[in-house]
XYZ file of C-alpha atoms in Angstrom:
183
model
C 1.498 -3.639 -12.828
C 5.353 -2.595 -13.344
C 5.410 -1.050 -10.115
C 3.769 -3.436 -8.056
C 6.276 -6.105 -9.722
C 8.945 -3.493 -9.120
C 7.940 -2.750 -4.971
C 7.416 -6.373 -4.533
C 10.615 -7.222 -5.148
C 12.183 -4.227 -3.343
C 9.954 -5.787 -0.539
C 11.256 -9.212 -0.709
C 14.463 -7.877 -0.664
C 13.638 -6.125 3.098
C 12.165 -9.524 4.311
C 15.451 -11.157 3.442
C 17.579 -8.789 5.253
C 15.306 -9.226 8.781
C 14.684 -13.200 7.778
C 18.316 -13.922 6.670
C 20.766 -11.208 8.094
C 18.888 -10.559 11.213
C 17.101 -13.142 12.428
C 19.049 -16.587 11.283
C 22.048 -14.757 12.440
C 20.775 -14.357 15.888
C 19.339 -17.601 15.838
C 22.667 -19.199 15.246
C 24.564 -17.934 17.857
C 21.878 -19.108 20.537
C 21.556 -16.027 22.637
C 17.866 -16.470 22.969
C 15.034 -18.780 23.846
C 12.885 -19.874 21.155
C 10.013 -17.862 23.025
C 12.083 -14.756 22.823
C 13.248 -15.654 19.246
C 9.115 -15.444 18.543
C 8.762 -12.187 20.353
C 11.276 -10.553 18.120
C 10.221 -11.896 14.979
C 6.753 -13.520 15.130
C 6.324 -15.433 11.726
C 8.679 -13.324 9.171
C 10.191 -16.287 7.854
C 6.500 -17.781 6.905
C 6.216 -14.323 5.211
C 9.145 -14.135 3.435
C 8.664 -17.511 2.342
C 5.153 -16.929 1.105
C 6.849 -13.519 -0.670
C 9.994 -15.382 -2.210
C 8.114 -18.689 -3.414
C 4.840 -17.727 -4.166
C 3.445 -14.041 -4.728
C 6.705 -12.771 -6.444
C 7.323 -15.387 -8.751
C 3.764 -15.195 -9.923
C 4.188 -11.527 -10.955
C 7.329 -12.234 -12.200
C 5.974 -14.534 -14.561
C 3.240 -13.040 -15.343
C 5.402 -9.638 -16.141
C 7.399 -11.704 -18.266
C 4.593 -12.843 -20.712
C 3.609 -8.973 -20.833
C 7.103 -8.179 -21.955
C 6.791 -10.920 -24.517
C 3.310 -9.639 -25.551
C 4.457 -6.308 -26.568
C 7.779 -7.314 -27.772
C 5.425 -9.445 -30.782
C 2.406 -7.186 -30.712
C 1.516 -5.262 -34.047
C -1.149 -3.733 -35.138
C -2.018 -6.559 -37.602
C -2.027 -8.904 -34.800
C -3.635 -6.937 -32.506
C -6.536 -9.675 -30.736
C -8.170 -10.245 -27.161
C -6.397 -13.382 -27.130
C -2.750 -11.245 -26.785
C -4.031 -9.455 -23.902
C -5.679 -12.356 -22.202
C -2.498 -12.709 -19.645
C -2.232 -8.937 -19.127
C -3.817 -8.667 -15.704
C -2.758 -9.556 -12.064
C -6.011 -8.981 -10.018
C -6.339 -12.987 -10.545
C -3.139 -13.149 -8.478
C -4.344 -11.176 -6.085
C -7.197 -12.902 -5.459
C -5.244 -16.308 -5.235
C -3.419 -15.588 -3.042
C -5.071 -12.803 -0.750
C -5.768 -15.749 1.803
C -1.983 -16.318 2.607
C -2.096 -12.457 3.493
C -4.100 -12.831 7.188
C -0.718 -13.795 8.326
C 0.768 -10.342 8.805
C -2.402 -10.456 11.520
C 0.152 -11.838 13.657
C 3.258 -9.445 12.843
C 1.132 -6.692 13.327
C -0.424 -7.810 16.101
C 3.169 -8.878 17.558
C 4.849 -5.767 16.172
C 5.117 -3.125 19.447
C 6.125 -6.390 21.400
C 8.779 -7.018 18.870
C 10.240 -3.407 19.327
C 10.237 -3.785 23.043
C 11.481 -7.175 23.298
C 14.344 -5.978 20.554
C 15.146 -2.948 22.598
C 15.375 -4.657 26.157
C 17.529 -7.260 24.920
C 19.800 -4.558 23.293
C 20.338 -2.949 26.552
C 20.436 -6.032 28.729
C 22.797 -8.612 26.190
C 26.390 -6.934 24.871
C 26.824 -9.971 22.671
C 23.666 -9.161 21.281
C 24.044 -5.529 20.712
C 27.502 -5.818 18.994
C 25.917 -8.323 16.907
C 23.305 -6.496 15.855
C 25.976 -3.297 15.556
C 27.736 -5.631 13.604
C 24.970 -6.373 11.171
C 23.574 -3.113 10.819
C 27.004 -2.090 9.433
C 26.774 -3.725 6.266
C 26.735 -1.631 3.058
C 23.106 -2.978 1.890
C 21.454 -2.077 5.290
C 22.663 1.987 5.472
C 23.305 1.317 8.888
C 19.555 2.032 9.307
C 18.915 -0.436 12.261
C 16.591 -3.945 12.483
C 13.294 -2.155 13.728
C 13.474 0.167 10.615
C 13.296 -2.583 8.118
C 10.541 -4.256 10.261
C 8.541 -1.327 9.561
C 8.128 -2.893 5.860
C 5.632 -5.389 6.824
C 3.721 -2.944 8.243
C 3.256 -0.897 5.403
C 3.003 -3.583 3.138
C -0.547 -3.992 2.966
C -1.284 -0.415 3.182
C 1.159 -0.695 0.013
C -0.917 -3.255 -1.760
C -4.498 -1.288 -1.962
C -2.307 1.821 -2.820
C -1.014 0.029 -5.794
C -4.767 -1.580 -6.569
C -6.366 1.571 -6.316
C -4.053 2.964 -8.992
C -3.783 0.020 -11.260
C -7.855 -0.092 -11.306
C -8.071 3.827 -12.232
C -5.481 3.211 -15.206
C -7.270 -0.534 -16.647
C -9.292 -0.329 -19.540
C -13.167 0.085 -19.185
C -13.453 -3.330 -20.993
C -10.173 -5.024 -19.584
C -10.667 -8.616 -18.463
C -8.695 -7.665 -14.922
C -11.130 -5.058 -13.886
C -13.466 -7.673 -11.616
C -10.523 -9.795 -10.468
C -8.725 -6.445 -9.693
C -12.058 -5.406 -7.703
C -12.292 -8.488 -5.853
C -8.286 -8.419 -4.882
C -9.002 -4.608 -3.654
């Protein structure tokens, strides 16, 4: 549960970079159509919204009450009731719907690279902007189509992380089914 907490928000962190460094960036300066605008980036702002408001701060949250949990557990104390919030499969499962979205990023993706590369070669504005970008410290000068890459493997990611957080849970842990049903 750590490390999905932990690679979710390393993964939030990589939407913002494409949502806010990359793509409002362009945006503002008003190289593009809207239509191209869409070819380059499909709906990663819906994602990283989704990501931000919703599926991190749940884990968050939930991580949070864990930490308190075992901060105040002893062995006197020890009940069900302590462990009742130690699961995230229920999260999961809430909010699996939201996740047919990166339908359309993948689906978009190849178009993306091509649409990114021609209009690299064909704007010089555009090219020392995005020069310009990629040379600051948090990117490692690795370059816009790298980091949209992430979304990609983010779902991939996800039944990676279920897979191994079902094999470590507790024969008689109350997460098991919603962890199941999230897989």
């Amino acid at each position: 549960a750590s490390e999905m907490l932990s690679t979710e928000e390393s993964y939030v962190k990589e939407l913002r970079i494409i949502e806010e460094m990359f793509h409002e960036r362009i945006e503002s300066e008003k190289l593009f159509s809207q239509e191209i605008l869409r070819q380059m980036f499909a709906n990663v702002r819906t994602m990283y919204q989704f990501h931000q408001e919703f599926l991190l701060p749940s884990l968050q949250e939930r991580m949070a009450v864990w930490k308190e949990q075992k901060e105040n557990f002893s062995i006197k104390n020890k009940s069900t009731d302590d462990i009742s919030q130690q699961k995230v499969g229920d999260i999961f499962v809430e909010k699996a719907p939201f996740l047919t979205m990166y339908t359309t990023y993948i689906e978009n993706f190849d178009n993306a690279m091509n649409t990114i590369d021609k209009q690299r070669k064909r704007n010089k504005k555009f090219a020392a902007i995005m020069d310009e970008i990629q040379s600051a410290p948090e990117l490692h000068r690795l370059s816009l189509q790298h980091h949209m890459l992430a979304p990609v493997q983010r779902i991939p990611r996800y039944k990676l992380l279920l897979e191994d957080y079902i094999k470590r849970l507790p024969e008689n842990s109350s997460d098991i089914e919603s962890a199941k049903k999230a897989l």
